[in-house]
PDB file of C-alpha atoms in Angstrom:
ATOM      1  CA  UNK D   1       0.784  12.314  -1.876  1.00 61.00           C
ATOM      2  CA  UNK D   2       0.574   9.071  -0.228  1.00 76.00           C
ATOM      3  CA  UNK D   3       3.013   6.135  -1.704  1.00 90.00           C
ATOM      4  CA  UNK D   4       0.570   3.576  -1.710  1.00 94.00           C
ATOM      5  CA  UNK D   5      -3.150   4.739  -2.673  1.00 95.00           C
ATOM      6  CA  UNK D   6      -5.854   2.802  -3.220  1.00 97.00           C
ATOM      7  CA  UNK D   7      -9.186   3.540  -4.968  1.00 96.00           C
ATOM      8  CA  UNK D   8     -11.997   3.373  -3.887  1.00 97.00           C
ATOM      9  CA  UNK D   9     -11.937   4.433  -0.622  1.00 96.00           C
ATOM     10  CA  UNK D  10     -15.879   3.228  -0.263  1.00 97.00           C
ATOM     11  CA  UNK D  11     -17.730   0.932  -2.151  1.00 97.00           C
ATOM     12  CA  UNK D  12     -21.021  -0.437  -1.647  1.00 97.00           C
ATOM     13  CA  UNK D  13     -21.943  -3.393  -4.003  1.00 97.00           C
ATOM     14  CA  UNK D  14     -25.377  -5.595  -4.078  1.00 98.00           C
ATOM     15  CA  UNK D  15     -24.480  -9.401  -3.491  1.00 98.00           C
ATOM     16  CA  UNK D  16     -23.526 -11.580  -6.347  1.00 97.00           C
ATOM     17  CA  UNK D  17     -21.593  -7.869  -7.836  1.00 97.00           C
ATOM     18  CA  UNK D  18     -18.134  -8.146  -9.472  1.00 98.00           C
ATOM     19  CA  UNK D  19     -15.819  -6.205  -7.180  1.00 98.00           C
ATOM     20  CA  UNK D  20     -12.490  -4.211  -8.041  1.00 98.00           C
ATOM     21  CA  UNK D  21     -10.697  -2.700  -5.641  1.00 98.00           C
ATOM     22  CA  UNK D  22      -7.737  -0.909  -7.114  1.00 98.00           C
ATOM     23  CA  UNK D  23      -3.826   0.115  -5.448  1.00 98.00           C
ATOM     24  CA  UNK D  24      -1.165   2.396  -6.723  1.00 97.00           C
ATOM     25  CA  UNK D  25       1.755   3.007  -5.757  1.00 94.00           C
ATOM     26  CA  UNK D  26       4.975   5.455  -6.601  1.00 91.00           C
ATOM     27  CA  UNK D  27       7.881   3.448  -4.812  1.00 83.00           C
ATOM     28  CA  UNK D  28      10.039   0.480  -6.530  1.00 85.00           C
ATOM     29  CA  UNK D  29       8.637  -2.649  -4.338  1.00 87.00           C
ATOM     30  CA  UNK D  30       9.887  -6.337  -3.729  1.00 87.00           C
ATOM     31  CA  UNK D  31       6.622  -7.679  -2.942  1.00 90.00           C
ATOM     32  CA  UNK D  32       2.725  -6.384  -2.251  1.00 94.00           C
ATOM     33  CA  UNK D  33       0.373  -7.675   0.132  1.00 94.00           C
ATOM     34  CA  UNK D  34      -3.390  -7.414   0.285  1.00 97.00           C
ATOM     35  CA  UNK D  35      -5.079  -7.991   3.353  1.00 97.00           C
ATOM     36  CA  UNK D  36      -8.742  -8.015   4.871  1.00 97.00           C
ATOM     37  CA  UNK D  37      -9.701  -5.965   8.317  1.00 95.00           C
ATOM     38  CA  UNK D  38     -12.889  -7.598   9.397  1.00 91.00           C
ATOM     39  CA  UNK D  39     -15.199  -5.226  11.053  1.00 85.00           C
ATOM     40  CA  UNK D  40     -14.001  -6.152  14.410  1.00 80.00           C
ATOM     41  CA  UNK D  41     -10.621  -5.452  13.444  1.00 79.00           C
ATOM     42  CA  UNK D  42      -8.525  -8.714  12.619  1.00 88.00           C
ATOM     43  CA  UNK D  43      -6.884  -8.368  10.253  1.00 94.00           C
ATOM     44  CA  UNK D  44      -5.952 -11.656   7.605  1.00 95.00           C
ATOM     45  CA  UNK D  45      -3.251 -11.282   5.215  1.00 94.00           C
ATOM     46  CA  UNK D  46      -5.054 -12.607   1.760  1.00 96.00           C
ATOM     47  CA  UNK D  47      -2.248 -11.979  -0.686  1.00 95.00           C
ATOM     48  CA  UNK D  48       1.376 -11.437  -1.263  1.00 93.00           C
ATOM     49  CA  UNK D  49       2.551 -11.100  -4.793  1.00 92.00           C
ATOM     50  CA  UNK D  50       5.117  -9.764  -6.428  1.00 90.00           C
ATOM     51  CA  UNK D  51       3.996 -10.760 -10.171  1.00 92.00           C
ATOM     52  CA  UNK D  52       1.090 -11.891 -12.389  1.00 94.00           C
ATOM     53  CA  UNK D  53      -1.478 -13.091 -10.867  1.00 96.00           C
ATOM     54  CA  UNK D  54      -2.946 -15.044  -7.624  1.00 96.00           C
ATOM     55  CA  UNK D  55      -6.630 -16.507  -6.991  1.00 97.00           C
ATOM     56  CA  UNK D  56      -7.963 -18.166  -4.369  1.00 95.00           C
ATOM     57  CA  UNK D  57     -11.922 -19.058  -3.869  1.00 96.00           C
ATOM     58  CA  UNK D  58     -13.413 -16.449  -4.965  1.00 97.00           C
ATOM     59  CA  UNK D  59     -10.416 -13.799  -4.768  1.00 98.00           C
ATOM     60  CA  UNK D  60      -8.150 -12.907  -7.121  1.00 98.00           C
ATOM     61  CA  UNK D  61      -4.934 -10.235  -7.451  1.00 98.00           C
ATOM     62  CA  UNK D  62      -3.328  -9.111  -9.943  1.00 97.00           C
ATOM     63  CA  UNK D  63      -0.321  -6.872 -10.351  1.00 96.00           C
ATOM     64  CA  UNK D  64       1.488  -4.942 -12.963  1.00 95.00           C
ATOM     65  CA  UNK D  65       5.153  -4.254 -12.366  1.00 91.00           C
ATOM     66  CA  UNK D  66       5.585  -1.823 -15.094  1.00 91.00           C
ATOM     67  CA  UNK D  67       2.571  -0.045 -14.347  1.00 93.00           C
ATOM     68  CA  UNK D  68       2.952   0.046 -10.411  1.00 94.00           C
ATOM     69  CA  UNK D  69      -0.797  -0.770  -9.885  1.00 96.00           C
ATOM     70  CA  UNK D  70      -2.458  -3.927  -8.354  1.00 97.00           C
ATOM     71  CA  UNK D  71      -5.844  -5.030  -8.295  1.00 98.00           C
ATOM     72  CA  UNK D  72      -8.237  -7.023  -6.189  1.00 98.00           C
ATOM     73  CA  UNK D  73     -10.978  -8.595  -7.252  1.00 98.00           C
ATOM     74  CA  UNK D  74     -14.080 -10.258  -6.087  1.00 98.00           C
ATOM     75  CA  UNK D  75     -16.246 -12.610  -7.825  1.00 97.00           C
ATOM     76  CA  UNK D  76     -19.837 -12.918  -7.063  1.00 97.00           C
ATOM     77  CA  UNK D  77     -19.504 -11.485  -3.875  1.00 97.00           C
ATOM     78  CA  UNK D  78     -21.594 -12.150  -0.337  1.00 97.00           C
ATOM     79  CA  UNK D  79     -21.944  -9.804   2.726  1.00 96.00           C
ATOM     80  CA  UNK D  80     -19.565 -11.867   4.272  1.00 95.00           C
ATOM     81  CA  UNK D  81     -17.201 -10.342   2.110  1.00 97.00           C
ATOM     82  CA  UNK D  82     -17.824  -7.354   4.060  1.00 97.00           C
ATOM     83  CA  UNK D  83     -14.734  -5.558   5.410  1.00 97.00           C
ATOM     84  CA  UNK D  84     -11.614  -3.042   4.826  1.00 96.00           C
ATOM     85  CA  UNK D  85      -9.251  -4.312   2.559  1.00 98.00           C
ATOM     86  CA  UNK D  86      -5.513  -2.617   2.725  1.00 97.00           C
ATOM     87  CA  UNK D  87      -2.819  -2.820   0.024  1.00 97.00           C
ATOM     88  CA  UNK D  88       0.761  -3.151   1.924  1.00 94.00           C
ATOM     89  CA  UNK D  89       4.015  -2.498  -0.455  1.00 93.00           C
ATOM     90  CA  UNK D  90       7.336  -3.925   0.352  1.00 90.00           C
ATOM     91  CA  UNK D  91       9.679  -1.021  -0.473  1.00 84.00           C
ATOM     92  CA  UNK D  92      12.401  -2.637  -2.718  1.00 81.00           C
ATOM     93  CA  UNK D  93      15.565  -3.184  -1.049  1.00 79.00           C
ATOM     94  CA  UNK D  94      13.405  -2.838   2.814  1.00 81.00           C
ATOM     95  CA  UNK D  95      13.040  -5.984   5.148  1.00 84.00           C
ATOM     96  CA  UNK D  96       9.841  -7.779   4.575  1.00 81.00           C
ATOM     97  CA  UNK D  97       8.182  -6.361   7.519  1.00 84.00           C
ATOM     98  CA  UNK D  98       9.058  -3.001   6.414  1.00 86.00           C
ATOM     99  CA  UNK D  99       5.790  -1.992   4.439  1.00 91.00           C
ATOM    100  CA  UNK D 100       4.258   1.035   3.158  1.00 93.00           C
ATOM    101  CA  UNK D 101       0.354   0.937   3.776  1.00 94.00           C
ATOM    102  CA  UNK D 102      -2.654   2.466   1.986  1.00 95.00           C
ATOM    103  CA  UNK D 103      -5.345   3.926   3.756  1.00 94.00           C
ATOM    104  CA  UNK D 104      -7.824   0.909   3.123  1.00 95.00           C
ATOM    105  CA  UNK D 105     -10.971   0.457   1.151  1.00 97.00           C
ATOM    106  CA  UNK D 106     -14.260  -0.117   3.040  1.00 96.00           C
ATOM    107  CA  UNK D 107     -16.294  -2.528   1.401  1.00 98.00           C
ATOM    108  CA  UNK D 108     -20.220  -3.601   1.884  1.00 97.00           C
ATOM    109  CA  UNK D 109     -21.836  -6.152   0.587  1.00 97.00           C
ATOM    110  CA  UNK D 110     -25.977  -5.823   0.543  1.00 97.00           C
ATOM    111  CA  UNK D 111     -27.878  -8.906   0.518  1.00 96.00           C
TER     112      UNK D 111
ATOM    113  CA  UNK B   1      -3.735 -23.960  16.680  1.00 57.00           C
ATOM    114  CA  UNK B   2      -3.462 -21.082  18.452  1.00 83.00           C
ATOM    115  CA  UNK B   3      -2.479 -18.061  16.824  1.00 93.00           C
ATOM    116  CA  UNK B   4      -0.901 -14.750  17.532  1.00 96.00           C
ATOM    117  CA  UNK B   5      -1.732 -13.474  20.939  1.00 97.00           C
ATOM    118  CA  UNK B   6      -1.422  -9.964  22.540  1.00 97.00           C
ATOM    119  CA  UNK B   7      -2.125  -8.652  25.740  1.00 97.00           C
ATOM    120  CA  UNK B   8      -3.559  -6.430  27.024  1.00 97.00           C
ATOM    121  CA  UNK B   9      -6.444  -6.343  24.708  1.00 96.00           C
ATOM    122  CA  UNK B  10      -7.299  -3.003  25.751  1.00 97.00           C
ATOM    123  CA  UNK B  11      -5.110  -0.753  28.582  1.00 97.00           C
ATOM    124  CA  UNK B  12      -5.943   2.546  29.692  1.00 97.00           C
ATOM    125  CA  UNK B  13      -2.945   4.941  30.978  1.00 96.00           C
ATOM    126  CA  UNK B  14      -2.689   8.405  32.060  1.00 96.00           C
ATOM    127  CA  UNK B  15      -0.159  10.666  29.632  1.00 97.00           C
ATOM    128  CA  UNK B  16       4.079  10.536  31.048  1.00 97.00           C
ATOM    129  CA  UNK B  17       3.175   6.453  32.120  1.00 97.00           C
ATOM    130  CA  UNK B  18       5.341   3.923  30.517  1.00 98.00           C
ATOM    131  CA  UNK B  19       3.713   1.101  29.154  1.00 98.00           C
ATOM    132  CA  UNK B  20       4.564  -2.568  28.542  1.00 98.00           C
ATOM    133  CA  UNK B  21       2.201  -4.730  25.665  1.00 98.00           C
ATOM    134  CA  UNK B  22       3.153  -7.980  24.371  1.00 98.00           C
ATOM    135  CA  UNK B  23       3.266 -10.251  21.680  1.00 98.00           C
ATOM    136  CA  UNK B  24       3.064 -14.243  21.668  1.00 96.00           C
ATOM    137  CA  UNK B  25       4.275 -14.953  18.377  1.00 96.00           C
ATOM    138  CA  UNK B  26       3.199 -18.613  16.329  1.00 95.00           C
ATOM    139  CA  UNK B  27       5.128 -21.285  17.689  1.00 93.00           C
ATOM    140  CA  UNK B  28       8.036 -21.463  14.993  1.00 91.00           C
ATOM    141  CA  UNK B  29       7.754 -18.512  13.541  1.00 94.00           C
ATOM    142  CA  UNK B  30      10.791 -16.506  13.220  1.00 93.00           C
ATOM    143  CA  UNK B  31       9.897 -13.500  12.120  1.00 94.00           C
ATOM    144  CA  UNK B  32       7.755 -11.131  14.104  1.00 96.00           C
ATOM    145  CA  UNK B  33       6.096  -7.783  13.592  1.00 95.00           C
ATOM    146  CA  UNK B  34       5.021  -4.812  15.566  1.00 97.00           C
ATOM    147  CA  UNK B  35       2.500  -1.868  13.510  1.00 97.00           C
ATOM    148  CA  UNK B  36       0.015   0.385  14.524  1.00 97.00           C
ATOM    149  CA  UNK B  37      -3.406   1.389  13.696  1.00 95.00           C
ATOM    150  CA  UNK B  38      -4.483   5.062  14.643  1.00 92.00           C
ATOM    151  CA  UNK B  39      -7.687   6.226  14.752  1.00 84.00           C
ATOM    152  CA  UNK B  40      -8.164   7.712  10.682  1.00 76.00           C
ATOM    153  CA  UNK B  41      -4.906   6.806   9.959  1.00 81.00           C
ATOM    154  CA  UNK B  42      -3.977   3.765   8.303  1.00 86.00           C
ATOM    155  CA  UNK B  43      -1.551   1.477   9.503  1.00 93.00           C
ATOM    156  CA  UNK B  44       1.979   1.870   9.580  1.00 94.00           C
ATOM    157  CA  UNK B  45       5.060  -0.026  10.421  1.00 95.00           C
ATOM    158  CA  UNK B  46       7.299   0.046  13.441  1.00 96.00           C
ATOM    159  CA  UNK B  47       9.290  -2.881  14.359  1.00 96.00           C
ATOM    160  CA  UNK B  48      10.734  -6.402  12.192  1.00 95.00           C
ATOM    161  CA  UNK B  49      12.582  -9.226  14.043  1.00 94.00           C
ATOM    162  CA  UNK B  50      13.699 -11.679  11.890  1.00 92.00           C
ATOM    163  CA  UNK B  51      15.499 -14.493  14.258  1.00 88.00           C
ATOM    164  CA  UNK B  52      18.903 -13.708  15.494  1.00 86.00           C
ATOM    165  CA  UNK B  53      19.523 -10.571  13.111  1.00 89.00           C
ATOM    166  CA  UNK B  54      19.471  -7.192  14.392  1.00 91.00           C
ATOM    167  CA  UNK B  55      16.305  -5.677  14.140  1.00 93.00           C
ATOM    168  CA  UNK B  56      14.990  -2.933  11.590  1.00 94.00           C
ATOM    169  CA  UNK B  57      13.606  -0.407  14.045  1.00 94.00           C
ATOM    170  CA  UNK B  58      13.018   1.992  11.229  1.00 93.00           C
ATOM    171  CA  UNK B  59       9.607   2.721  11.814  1.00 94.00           C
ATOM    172  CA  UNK B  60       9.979   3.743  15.606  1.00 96.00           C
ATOM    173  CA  UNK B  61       8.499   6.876  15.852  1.00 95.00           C
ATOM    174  CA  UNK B  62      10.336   8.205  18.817  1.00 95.00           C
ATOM    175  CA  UNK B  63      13.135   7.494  21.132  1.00 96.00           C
ATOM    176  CA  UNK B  64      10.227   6.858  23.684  1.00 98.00           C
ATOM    177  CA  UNK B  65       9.289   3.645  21.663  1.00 98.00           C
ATOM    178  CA  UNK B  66      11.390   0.369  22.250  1.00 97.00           C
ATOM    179  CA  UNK B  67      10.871  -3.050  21.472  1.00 97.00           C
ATOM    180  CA  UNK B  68      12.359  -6.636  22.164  1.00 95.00           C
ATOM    181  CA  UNK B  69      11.901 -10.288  21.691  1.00 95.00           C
ATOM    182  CA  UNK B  70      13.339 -12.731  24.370  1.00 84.00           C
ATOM    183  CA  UNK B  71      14.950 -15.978  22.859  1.00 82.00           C
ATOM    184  CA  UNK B  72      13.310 -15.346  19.697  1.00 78.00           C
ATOM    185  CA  UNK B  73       9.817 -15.557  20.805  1.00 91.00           C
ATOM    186  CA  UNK B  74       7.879 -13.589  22.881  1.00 95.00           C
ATOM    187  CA  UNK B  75       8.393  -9.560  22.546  1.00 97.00           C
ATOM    188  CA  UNK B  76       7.296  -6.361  24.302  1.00 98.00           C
ATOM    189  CA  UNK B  77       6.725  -2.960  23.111  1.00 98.00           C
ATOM    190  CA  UNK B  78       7.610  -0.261  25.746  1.00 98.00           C
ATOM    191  CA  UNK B  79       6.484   2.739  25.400  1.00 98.00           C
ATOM    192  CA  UNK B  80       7.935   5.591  27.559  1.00 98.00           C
ATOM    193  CA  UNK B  81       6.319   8.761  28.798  1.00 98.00           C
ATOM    194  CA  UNK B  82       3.135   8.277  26.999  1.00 98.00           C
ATOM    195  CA  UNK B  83       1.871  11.348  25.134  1.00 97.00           C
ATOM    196  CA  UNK B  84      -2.024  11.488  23.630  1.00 95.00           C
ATOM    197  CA  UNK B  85      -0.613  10.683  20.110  1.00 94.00           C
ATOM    198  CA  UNK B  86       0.357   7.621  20.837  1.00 97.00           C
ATOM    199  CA  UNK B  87      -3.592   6.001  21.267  1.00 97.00           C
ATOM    200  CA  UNK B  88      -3.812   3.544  18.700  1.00 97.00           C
ATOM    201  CA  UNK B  89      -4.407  -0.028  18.441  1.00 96.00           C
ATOM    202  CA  UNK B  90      -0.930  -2.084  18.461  1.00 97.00           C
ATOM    203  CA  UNK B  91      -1.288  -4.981  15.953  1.00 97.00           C
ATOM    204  CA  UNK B  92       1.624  -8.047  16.136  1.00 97.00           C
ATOM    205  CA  UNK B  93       2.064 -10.345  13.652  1.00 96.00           C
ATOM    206  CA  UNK B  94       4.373 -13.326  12.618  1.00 95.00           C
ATOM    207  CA  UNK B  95       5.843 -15.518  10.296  1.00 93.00           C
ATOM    208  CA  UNK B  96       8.339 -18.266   9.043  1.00 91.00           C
ATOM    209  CA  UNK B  97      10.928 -17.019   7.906  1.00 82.00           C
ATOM    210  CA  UNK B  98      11.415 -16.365   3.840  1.00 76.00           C
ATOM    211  CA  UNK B  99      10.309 -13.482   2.121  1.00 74.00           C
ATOM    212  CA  UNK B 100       7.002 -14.969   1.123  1.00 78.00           C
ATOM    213  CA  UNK B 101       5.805 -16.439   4.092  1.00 85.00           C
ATOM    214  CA  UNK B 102       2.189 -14.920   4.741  1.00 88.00           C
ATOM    215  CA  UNK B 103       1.805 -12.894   8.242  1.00 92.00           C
ATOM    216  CA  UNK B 104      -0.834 -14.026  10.856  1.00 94.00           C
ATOM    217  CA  UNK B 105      -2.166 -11.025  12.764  1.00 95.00           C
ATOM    218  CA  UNK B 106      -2.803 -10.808  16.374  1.00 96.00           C
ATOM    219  CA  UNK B 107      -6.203  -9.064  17.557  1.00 95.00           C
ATOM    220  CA  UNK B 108      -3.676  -5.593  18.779  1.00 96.00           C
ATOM    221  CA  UNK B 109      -3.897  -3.830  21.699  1.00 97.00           C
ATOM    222  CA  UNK B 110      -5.926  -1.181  21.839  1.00 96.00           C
ATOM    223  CA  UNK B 111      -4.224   1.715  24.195  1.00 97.00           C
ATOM    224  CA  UNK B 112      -5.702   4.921  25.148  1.00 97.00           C
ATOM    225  CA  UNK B 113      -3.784   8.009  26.176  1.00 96.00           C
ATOM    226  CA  UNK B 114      -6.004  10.475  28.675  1.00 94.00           C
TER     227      UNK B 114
END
């Protein structure tokens, strides 16, 4: 069983959709990132969090400590919104560059 | 400003070569990162300079893999006697320092094994 797992692993949404992508994860972590692999494979770190809640635009994380589970979320979402998102976990007590990645969610956005 | 830049984009080797790719890290940024991106495989971590500190080479897969970073900027991962496992794309990213300083991604390297 992977560490970090993330749900789902495709989704396929119709534009203006509410999107939820979720991440799990069984190891005690300092810090959790989200990031966004376009389809030609940059990748832009949206997120790091390590409690509550963060929003920007039209993005928003959340993450519950207790729980071990973060979300991402989309509102009214556009094709450009196409792309794999990862969850990244910071294993407590690691460096910050030492992170434990999921395997990614591939999203599409249909106009 | 210009970001994170590695080169080669893509390089092409035959299997027992050594090969060199490099990272141009953010002007300022202290910390730098080295992962990698196989084909079905998500990514995974390898290398973390942070400054002057000794590195956490952790994720190194192999004694064939090796990294450094010359007066805190630019680095090169070497890897040594190539094997087919090792095609993957080779992503670099920095930062400031600080725990919470977001990383800025380079576009990899994409190396193939034949």
């Amino acid at each position: 069983k992977n560490e970090v797992e993330q749900s789902p692993q495709n989704l396929t949404a119709q534009e203006g959709e509410f999107i939820t992508i979720n991440c799990s994860y069984s190891v005690g972590i300092s810090a959790l990132h989200w990031l966004q692999q376009h389809p030609g494979g940059g990748i832009v770190s949206l997120f790091m969090l390590s409690s509550g809640k963060k929003k920007h635009g039209r993005l928003i994380a959340t993450i519950n400590i207790q729980e071990k589970h973060s979300s991402l979320h989309i509102t009214a979402s556009h094709p450009r919104d196409s792309a794999v998102y990862i969850c990244a976990a910071r294993n407590y007590g690691g460096s910050q560059g030492n992170l434990i990645f999921g395997k990614g969610t591939k999203l599409s956005v249909k106009p | 400003g210009a970001g994170v830049s590695q080169s080669p984009s893509n390089k092409v080797t035959e299997k027992g070569k050594d090969v060199e790719l490099r990272c141009d890290p953010i002007s300022g940024h202290t910390a730098l990162y080295w992962y990698r991106q196989s084909l079905g495989q998500g990514l995974e971590f390898l290398i973390y300079f942070q400054g002057n500190s000794a590195p956490d080479k952790s994720g190194l897969p192999s004694d064939r893999f090796s990294a450094e970073r010359t007066g805190g900027s630019v680095s090169t991962l070497t890897i040594q006697r190539t094997q087919q496992e090792d095609s993957a794309v080779y992503l670099c990213a920095s930062s400031y320092g600080g725990a919470n300083q977001p990383q800025h991604f380079g576009d990899g390297t994409r190396l193939s094994i034949l």
